[in-house]
Short mmCIF file of C-alpha atoms in Angstrom, two decimals:
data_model
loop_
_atom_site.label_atom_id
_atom_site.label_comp_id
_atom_site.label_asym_id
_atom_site.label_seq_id
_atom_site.Cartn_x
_atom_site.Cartn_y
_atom_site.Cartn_z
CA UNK A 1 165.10 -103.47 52.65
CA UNK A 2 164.36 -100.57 54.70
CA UNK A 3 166.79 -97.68 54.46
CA UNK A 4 167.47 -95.88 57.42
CA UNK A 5 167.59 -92.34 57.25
CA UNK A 6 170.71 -90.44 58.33
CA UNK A 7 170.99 -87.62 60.50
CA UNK A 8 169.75 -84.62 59.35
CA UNK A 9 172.39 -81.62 58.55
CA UNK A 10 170.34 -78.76 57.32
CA UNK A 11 173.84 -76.64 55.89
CA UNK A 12 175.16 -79.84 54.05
CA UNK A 13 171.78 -80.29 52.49
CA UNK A 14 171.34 -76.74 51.60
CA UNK A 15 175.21 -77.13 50.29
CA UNK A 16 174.21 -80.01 47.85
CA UNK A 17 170.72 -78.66 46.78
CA UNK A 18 172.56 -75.58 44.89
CA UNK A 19 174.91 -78.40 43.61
CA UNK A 20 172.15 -80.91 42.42
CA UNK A 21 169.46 -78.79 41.64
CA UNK A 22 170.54 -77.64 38.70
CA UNK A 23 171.62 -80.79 37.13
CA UNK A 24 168.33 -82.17 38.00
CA UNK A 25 166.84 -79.42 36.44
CA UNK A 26 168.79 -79.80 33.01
CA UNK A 27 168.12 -83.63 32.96
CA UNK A 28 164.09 -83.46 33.06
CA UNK A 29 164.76 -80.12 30.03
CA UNK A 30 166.19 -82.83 28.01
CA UNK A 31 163.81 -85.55 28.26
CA UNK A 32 160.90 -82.73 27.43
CA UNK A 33 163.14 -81.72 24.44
CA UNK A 34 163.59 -85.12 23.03
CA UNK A 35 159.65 -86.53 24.16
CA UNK A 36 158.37 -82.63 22.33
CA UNK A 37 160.83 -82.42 19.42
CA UNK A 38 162.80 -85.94 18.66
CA UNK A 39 164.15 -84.79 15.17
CA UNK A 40 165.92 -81.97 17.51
CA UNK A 41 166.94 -84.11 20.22
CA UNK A 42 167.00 -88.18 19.08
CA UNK A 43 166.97 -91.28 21.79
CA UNK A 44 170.38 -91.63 21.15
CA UNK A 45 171.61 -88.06 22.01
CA UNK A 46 169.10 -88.13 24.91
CA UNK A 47 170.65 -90.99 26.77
CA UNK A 48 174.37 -89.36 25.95
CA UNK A 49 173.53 -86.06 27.85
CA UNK A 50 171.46 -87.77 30.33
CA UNK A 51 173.87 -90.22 31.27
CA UNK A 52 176.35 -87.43 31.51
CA UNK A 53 174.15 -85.08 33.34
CA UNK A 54 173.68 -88.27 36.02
CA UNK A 55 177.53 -88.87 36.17
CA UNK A 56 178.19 -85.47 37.22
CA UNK A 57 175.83 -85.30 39.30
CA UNK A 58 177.38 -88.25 41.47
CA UNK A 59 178.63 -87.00 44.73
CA UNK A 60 177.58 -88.88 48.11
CA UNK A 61 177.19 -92.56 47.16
CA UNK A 62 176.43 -95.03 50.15
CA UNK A 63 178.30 -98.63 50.64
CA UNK A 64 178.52 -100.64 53.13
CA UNK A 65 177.19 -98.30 55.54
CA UNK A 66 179.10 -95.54 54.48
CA UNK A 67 179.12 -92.21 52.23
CA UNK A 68 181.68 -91.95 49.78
CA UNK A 69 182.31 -88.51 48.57
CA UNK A 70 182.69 -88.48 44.93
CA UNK A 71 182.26 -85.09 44.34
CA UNK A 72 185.85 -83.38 44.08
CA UNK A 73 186.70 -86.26 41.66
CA UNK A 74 183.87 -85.17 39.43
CA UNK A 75 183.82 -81.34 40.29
CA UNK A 76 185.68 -80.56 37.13
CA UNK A 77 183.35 -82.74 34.41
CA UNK A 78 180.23 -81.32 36.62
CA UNK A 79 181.46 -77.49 35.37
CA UNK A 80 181.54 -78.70 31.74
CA UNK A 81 178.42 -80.43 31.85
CA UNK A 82 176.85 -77.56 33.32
CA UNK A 83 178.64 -75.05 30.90
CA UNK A 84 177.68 -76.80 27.87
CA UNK A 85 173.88 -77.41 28.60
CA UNK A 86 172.95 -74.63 30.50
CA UNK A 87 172.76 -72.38 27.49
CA UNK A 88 170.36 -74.58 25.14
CA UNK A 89 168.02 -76.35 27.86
CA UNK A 90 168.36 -73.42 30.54
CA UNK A 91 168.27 -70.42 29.03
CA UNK A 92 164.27 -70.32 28.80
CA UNK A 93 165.06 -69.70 24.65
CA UNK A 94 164.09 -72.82 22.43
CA UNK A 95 167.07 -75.66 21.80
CA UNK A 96 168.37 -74.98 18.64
CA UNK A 97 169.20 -78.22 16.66
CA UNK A 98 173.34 -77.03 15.74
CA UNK A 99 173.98 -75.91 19.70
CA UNK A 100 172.64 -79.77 20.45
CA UNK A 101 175.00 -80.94 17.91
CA UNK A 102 177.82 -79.28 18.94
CA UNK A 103 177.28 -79.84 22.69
CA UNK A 104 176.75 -83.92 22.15
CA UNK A 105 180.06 -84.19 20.18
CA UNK A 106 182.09 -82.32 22.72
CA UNK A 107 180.43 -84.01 25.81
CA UNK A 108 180.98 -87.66 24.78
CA UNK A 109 184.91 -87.83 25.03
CA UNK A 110 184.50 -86.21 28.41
CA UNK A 111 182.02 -88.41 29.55
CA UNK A 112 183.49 -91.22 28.69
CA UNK A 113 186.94 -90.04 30.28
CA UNK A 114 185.34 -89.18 33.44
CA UNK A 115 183.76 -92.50 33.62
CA UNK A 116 187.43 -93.94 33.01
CA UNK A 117 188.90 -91.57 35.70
CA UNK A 118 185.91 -92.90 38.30
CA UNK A 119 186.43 -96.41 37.46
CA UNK A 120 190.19 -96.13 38.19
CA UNK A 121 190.10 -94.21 40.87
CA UNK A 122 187.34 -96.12 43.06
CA UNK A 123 187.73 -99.84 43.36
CA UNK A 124 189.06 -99.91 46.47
CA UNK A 125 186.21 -97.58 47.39
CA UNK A 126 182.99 -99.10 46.29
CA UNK A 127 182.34 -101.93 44.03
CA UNK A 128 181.28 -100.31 40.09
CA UNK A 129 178.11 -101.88 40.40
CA UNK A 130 177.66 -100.06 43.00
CA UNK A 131 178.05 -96.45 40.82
CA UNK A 132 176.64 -97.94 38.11
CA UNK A 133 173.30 -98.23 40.22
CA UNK A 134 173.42 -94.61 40.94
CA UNK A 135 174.07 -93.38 37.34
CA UNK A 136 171.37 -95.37 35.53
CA UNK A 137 168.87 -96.10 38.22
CA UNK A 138 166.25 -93.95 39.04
CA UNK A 139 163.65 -94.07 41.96
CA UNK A 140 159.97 -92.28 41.82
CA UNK A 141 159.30 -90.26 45.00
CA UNK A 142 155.56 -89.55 45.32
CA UNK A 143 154.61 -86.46 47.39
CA UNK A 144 150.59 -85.96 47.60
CA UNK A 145 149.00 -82.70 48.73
CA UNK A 146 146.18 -81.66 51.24
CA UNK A 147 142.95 -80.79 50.10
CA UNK A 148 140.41 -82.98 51.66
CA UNK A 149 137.95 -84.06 48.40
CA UNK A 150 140.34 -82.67 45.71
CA UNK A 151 142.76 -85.66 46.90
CA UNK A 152 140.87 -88.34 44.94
CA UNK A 153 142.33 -87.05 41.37
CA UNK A 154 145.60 -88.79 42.52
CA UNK A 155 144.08 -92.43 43.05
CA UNK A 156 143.89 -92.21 38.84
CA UNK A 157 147.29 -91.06 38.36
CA UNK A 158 148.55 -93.70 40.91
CA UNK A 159 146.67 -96.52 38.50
CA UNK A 160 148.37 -94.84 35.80
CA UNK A 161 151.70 -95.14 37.14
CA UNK A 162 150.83 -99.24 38.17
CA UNK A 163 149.47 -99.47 34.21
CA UNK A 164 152.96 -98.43 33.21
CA UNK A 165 154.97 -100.62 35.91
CA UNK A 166 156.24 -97.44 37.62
CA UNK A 167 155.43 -97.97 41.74
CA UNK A 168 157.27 -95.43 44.07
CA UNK A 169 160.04 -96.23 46.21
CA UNK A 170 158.93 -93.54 49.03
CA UNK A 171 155.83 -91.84 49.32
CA UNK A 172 155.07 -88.11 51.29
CA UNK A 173 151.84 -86.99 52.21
CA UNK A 174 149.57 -84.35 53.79
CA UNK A 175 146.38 -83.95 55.24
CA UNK A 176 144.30 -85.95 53.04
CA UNK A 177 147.62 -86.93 50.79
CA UNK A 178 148.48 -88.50 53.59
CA UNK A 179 145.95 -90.46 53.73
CA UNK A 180 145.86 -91.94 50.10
CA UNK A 181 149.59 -92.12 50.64
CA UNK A 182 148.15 -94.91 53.37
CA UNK A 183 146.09 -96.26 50.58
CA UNK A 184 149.23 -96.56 48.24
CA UNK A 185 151.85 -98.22 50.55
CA UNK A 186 149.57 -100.98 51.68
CA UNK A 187 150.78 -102.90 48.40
CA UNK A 188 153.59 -102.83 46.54
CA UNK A 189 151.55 -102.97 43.74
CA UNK A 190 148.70 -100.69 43.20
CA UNK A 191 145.09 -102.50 43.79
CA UNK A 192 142.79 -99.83 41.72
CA UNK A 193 139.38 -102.25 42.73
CA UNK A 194 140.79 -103.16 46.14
CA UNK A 195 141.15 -99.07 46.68
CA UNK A 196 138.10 -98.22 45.09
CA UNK A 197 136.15 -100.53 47.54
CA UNK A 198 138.05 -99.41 50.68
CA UNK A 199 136.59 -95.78 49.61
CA UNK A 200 133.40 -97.21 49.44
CA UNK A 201 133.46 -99.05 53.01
CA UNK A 202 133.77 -95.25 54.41
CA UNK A 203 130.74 -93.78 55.49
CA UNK A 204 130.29 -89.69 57.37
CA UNK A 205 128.57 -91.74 60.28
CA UNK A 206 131.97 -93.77 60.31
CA UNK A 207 134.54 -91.51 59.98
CA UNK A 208 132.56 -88.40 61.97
CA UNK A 209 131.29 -87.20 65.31
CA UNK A 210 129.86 -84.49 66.00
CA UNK A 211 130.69 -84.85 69.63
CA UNK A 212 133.16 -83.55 71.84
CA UNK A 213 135.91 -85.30 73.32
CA UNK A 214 139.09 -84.80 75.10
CA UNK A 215 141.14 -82.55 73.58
CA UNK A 216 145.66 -83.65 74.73
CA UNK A 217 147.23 -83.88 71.53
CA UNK A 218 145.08 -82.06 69.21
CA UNK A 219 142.91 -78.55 68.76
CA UNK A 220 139.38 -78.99 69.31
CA UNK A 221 137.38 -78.31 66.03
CA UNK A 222 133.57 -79.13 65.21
CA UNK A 223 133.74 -82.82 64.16
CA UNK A 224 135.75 -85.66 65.55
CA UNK A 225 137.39 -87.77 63.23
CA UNK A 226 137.56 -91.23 63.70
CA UNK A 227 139.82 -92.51 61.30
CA UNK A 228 140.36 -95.95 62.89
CA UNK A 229 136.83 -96.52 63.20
CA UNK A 230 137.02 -96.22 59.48
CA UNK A 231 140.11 -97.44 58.10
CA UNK A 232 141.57 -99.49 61.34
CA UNK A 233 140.44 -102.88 59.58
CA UNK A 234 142.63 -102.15 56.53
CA UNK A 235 146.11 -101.46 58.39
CA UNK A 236 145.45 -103.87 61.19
CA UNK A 237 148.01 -107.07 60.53
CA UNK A 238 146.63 -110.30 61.73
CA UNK A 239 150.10 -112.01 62.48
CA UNK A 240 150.77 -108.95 64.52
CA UNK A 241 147.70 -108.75 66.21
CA UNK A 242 147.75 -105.08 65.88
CA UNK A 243 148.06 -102.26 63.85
CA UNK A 244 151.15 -101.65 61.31
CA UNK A 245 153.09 -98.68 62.45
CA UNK A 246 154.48 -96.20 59.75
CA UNK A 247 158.03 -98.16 59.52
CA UNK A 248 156.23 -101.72 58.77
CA UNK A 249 154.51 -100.22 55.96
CA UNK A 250 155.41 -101.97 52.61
CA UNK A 251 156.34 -98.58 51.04
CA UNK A 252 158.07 -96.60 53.07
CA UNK A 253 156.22 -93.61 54.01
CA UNK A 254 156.36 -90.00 55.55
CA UNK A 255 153.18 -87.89 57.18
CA UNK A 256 153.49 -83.90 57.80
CA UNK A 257 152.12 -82.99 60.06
CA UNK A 258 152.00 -79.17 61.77
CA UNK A 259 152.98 -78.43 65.39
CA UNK A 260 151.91 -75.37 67.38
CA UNK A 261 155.48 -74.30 69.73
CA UNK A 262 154.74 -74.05 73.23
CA UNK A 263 153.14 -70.74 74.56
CA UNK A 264 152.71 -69.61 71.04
CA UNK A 265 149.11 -70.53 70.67
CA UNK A 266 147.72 -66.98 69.56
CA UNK A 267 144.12 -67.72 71.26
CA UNK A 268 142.65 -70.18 73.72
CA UNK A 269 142.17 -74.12 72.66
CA UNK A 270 138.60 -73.63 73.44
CA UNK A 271 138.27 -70.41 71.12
CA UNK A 272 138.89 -73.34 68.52
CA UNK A 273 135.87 -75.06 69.24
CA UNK A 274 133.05 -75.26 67.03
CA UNK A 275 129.62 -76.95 67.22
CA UNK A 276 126.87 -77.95 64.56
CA UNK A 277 123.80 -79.08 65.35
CA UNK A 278 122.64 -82.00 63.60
CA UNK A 279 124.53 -84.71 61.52
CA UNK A 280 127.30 -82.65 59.29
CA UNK A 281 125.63 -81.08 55.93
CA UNK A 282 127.49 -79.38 53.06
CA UNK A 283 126.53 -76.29 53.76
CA UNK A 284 126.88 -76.19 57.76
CA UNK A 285 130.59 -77.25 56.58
CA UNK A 286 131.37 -74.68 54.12
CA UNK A 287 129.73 -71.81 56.82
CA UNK A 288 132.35 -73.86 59.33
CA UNK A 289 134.91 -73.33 57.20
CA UNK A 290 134.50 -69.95 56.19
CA UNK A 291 133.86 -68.93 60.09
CA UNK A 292 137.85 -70.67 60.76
CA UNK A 293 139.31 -68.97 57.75
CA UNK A 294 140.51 -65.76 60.02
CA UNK A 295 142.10 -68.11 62.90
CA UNK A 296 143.61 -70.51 60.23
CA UNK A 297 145.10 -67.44 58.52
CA UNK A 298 146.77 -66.43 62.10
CA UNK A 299 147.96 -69.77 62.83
CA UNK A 300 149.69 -70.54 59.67
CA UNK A 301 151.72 -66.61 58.57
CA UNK A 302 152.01 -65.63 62.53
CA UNK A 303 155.84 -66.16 62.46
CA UNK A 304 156.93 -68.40 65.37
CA UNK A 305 153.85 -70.32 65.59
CA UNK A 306 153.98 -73.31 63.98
CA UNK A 307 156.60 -75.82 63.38
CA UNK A 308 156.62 -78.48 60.83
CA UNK A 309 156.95 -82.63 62.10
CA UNK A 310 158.04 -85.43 59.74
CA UNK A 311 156.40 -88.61 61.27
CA UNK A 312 158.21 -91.49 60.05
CA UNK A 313 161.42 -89.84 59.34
CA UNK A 314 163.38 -90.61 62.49
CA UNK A 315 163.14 -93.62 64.95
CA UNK A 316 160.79 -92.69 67.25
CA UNK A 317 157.91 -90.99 65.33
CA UNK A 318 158.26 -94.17 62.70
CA UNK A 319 156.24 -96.65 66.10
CA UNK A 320 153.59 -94.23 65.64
CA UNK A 321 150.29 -96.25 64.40
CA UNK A 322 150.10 -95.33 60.58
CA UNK A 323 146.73 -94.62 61.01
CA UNK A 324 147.21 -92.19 63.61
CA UNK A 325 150.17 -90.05 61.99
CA UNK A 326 147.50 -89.48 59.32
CA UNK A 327 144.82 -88.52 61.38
CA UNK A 328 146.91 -85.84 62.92
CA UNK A 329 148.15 -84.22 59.76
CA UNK A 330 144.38 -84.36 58.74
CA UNK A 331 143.05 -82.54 61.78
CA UNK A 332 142.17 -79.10 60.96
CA UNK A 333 141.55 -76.79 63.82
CA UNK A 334 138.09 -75.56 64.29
CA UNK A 335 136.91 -78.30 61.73
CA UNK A 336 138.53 -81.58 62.22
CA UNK A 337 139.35 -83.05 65.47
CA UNK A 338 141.88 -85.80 65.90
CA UNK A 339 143.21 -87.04 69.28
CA UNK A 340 144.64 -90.27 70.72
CA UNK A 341 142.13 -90.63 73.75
CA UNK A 342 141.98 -94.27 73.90
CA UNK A 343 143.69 -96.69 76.49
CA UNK A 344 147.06 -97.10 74.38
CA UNK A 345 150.56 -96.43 76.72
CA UNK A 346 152.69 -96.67 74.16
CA UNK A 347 150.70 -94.40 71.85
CA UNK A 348 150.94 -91.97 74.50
CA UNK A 349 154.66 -92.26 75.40
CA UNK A 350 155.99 -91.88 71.86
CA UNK A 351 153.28 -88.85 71.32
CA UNK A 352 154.22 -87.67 74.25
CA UNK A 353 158.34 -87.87 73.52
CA UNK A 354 157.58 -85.97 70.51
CA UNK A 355 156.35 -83.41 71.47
CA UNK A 356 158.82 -82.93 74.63
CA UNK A 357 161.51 -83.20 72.48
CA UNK A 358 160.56 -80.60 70.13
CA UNK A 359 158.78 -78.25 72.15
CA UNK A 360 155.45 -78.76 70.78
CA UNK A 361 152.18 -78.36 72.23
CA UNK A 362 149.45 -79.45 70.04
CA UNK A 363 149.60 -80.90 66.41
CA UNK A 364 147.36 -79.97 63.74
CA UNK A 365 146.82 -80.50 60.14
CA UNK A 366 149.65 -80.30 58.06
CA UNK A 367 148.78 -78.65 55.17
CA UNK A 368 149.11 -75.23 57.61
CA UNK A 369 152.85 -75.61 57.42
CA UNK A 370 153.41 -77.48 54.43
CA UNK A 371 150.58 -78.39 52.08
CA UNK A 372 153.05 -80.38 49.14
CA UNK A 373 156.36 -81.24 51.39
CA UNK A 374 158.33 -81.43 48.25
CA UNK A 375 161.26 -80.47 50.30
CA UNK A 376 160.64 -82.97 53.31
CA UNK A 377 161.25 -85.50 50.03
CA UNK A 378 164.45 -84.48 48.48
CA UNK A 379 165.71 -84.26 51.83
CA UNK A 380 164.59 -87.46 52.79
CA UNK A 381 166.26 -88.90 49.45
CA UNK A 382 169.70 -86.58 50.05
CA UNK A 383 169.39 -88.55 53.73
CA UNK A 384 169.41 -92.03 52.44
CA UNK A 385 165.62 -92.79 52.53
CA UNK A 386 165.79 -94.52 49.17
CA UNK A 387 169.35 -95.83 48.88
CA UNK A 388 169.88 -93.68 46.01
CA UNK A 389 170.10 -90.01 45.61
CA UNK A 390 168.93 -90.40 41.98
CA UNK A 391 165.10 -90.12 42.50
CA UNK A 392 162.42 -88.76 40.77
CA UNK A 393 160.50 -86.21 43.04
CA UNK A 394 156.69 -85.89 41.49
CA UNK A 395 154.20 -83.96 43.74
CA UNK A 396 150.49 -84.26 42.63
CA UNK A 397 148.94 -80.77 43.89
CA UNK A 398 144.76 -80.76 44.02
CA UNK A 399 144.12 -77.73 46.42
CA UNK A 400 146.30 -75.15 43.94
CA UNK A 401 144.47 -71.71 44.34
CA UNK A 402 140.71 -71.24 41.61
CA UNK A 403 139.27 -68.07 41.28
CA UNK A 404 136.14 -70.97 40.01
CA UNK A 405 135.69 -72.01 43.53
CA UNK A 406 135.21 -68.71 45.67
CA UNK A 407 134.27 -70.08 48.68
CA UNK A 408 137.59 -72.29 48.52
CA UNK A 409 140.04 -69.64 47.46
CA UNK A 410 140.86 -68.27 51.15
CA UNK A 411 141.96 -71.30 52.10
CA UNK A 412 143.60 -72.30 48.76
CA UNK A 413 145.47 -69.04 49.38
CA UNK A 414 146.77 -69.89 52.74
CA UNK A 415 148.15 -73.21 51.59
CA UNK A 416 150.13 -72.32 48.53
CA UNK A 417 151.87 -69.66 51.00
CA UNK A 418 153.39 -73.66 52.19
CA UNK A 419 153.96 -74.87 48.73
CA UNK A 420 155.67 -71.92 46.72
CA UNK A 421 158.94 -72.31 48.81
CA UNK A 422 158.88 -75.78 48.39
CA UNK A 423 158.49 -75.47 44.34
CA UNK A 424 162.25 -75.57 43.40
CA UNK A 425 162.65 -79.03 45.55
CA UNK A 426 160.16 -80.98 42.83
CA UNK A 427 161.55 -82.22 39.64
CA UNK A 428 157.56 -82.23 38.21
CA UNK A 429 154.45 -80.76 39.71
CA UNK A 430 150.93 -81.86 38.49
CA UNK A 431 148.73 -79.18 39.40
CA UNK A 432 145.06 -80.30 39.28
CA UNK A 433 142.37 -77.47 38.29
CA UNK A 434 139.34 -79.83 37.93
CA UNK A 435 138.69 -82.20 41.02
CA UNK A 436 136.05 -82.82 43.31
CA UNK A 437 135.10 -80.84 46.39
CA UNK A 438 136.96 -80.33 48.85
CA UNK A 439 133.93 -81.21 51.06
CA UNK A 440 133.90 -84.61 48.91
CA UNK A 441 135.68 -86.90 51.47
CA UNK A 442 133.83 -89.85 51.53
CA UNK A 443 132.55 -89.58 47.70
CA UNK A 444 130.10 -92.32 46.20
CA UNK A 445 131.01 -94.71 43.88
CA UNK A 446 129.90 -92.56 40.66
CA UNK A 447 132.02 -89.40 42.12
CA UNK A 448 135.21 -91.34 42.79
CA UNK A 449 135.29 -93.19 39.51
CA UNK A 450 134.92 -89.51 38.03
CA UNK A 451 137.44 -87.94 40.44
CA UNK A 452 140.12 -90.78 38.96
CA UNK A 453 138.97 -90.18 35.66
CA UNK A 454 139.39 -86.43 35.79
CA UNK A 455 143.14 -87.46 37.49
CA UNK A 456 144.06 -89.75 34.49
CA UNK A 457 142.65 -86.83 32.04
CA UNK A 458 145.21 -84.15 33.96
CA UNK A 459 148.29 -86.10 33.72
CA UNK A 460 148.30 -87.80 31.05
CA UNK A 461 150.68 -84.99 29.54
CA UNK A 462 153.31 -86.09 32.22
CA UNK A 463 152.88 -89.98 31.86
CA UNK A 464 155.52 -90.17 29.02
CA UNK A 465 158.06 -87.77 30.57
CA UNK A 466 157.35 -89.80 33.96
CA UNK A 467 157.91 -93.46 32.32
CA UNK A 468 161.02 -91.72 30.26
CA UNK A 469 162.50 -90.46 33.27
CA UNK A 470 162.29 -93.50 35.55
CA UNK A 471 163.58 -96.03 32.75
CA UNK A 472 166.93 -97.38 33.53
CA UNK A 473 169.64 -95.78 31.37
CA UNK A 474 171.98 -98.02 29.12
CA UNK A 475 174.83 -99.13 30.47
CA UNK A 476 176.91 -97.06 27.80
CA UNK A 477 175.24 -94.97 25.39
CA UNK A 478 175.41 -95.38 22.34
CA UNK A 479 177.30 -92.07 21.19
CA UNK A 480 179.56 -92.76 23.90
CA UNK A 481 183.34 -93.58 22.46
#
């Protein structure tokens, strides 16, 4: 069932991101531990300080269309949980086998009497099974980075996840993330051959123009994408008649996309205009891309300029066309063009609403403002997008800043100026160093199958920590008295 996301209070999030944070933090240092070094850290102590690190970390649990604020009950256990593990799995110093020891024997009694205080204190609250969901459940968030090409090393690690029956309860993309993120949530269940053909159904003649076109949404840029033209077959629902919109996607899913604030444009739309002559080539692209480097640059560390929207994260921006939300956050100014220009009222009216409402005048790829929106997803988690706030946050990075691609680096630069504040927000971050180009958008057959290969090769160092993580907890440990 759909969760509906609560209204956003930027202090009280702030407030419970110092609280959580470093819980979270200790919980994914004691899985390493025990996956690196299990004669230091066995399964059995593992669950024991991860189930405790998950009690305390209980505070706003939602029933019955309510939150139920758990934390003063639990502040005191939280400071002992903290106090204990902080030193060995915190401390940047290796765990030492007798501090383990010593912090497992004292943590079980208080475990197990702060699960006894909880259970007597709530039932007239929320129904156990209700808490017991939120200790030993966990949920996989998926956020997906911007990159154009370098995107493809995630379709391997998203068969990876499907191999070992881990599927993502909400998925977050940008720019070209946000596209595959449109790949992902058309199933449940990841469809590796199903994906693999879609890819191969795209064609440049399909997806490109090099024509001009009205520019009312978007900035003009040198090629028009039409991503309807090439993926409208694949999201249109025939018992609808029409095309799903982001909230009737089987996954739930948000698209960033960048907005430029009204009169802060720092040059004319038209200055943004670019032409090539002839169909598209690689290296008319890359000169097109080095040529917008300087205005990108001005767009995205000009303070003031640009504003960051989360389309599917509030009622109105969740009727936008799927299709469309991703086409905007893929639309990079001076390159990519993306518009709404066809005969569509209600595309127009919710567009339209949008930006009204937050004082936007054009939107633009999101990868300017926020190129992994690791912190758009623990927000949206802390907000009820999941119906837990015990979730998993894994962003899959391809467009990371390498020295080995030169003609890259400028813009691989400007983008991790987005993701380094957002850093602290993701419980793991795959960063890919060998992907293909970021020109590589509508690869052949023999590049993508190497693109997913190269994806499975990168992370298979996280797979274990990933399946460890998302495995349901016991319902009492072991080691617990």
């Amino acid at each position: 069932m759909r969760q509906r996301l609560l209204p956003e209070d930027p202090r009280s999030l702030t407030e419970r991101f110092e609280r959580q944070r470093p819980l979270e933090a200790l919980e994914v240092a004691v899985v390493r531990v025990h996956l690196d070094q299990p004669r230091l850290l066995d399964a059995d102590e593992e669950q024991l300080l991860r189930f405790a690190i998950s009690l305390a970390r209980l505070d706003l649990v939602r029933h019955a269309g309510e939150d139920l604020d758990l934390s003063p009950l639990l502040a005191p256990f939280r400071d002992e949980v903290l106090r204990a593990l902080s030193p060995i799995f915190a401390g940047g110093r290796p765990a030492r086998r007798a501090a383990i020891r010593d912090a497992v024997r004292a943590l079980a009694p208080l475990t197990s009497q702060a699960l006894a205080r909880l259970k007597a204190r709530t039932p007239t609250w929320v129904p156990f099974p209700v808490l017991d969901r939120a200790i030993r459940h966990k949920e996989l968030v998926l956020v997906l980075g911007g990159g154009g090409g370098v995107s493809f090393v995630y379709l391997g690690v998203l068969a990876m996840l499907e191999a070992a029956g881990v599927r993502p309860a909400l998925l977050v993309g940008t720019s070209m993330g946000a596209i595959l993120a449109l790949f992902r949530s058309r199933r449940l269940g990841f469809d590796q051959a199903e994906t693999v053909n879609l890819v191969r159904s795209l064609s440049w003649r399909r997806l490109f123009r090099a024509i001009s076109t009205t520019s009312r949404y978007g900035l003009p840029g040198a090629l028009r994408l039409s991503l309807r033209a090439g993926l409208g077959r694949s999201f249109h629902d025939a018992q609808l008649g029409r095309q799903l919109r982001l909230r009737e996607l089987p996954i739930p899913t948000l698209v960033v996309v960048g907005g430029v604030r009204r009169g802060m444009l720092p040059r004319p739309p038209e200055d943004y205009a670019g032409a090539m002559s002839g169909p598209p080539t690689r290296a008319g692209l890359v000169r097109r891309m080095l040529e917008v480097t300087g205005p990108l640059a001005e767009l995205s560390t000009r303070p003031g300029v640009l504003a960051r929207l989360t389309l599917g994260g509030d009622a109105l921006s969740a009727e936008l066309d799927a299709v469309d939300a991703a086409g905007f956050s893929s639309a990079l100014p001076g390159v990519i063009h993306y518009d709404v220009t066809r005969d569509d009222p209600r595309a127009h009216s919710i567009l339209g609403s949008l930006l009204e409402q937050r004082g936007i005048s054009r939107l633009l790829d999101g990868g300017l403002v926020d190129n992994l929106p690791l912190k758009v997803a623990w927000r949206a988690v802390h907000r009820g997008a999941v119906g837990t706030r015990n979730a998993l946050v894994l962003g899959l990075n391809g467009f990371a800043p390498r020295v080995s691609t030169p003609h890259w680096y400028p813009l691989q630069k400007i983008a991790a100026l987005t993701v380094a504040p957002q850093l602290a927000y993701g419980h793991v971050v795959q960063d890919f160093r060998s992907t293909l180009s970021p020109l590589d958008v509508v690869p052949d057959i023999e590049l993508l199958l190497r693109a997913m290969e190269l994806g499975r090769e990168q992370f298979e160092p996280q797979r274990a920590l990933i399946v460890r993580m998302l495995h349901p907890l016991p319902e009492r440990p072991a080691l617990l008295p």
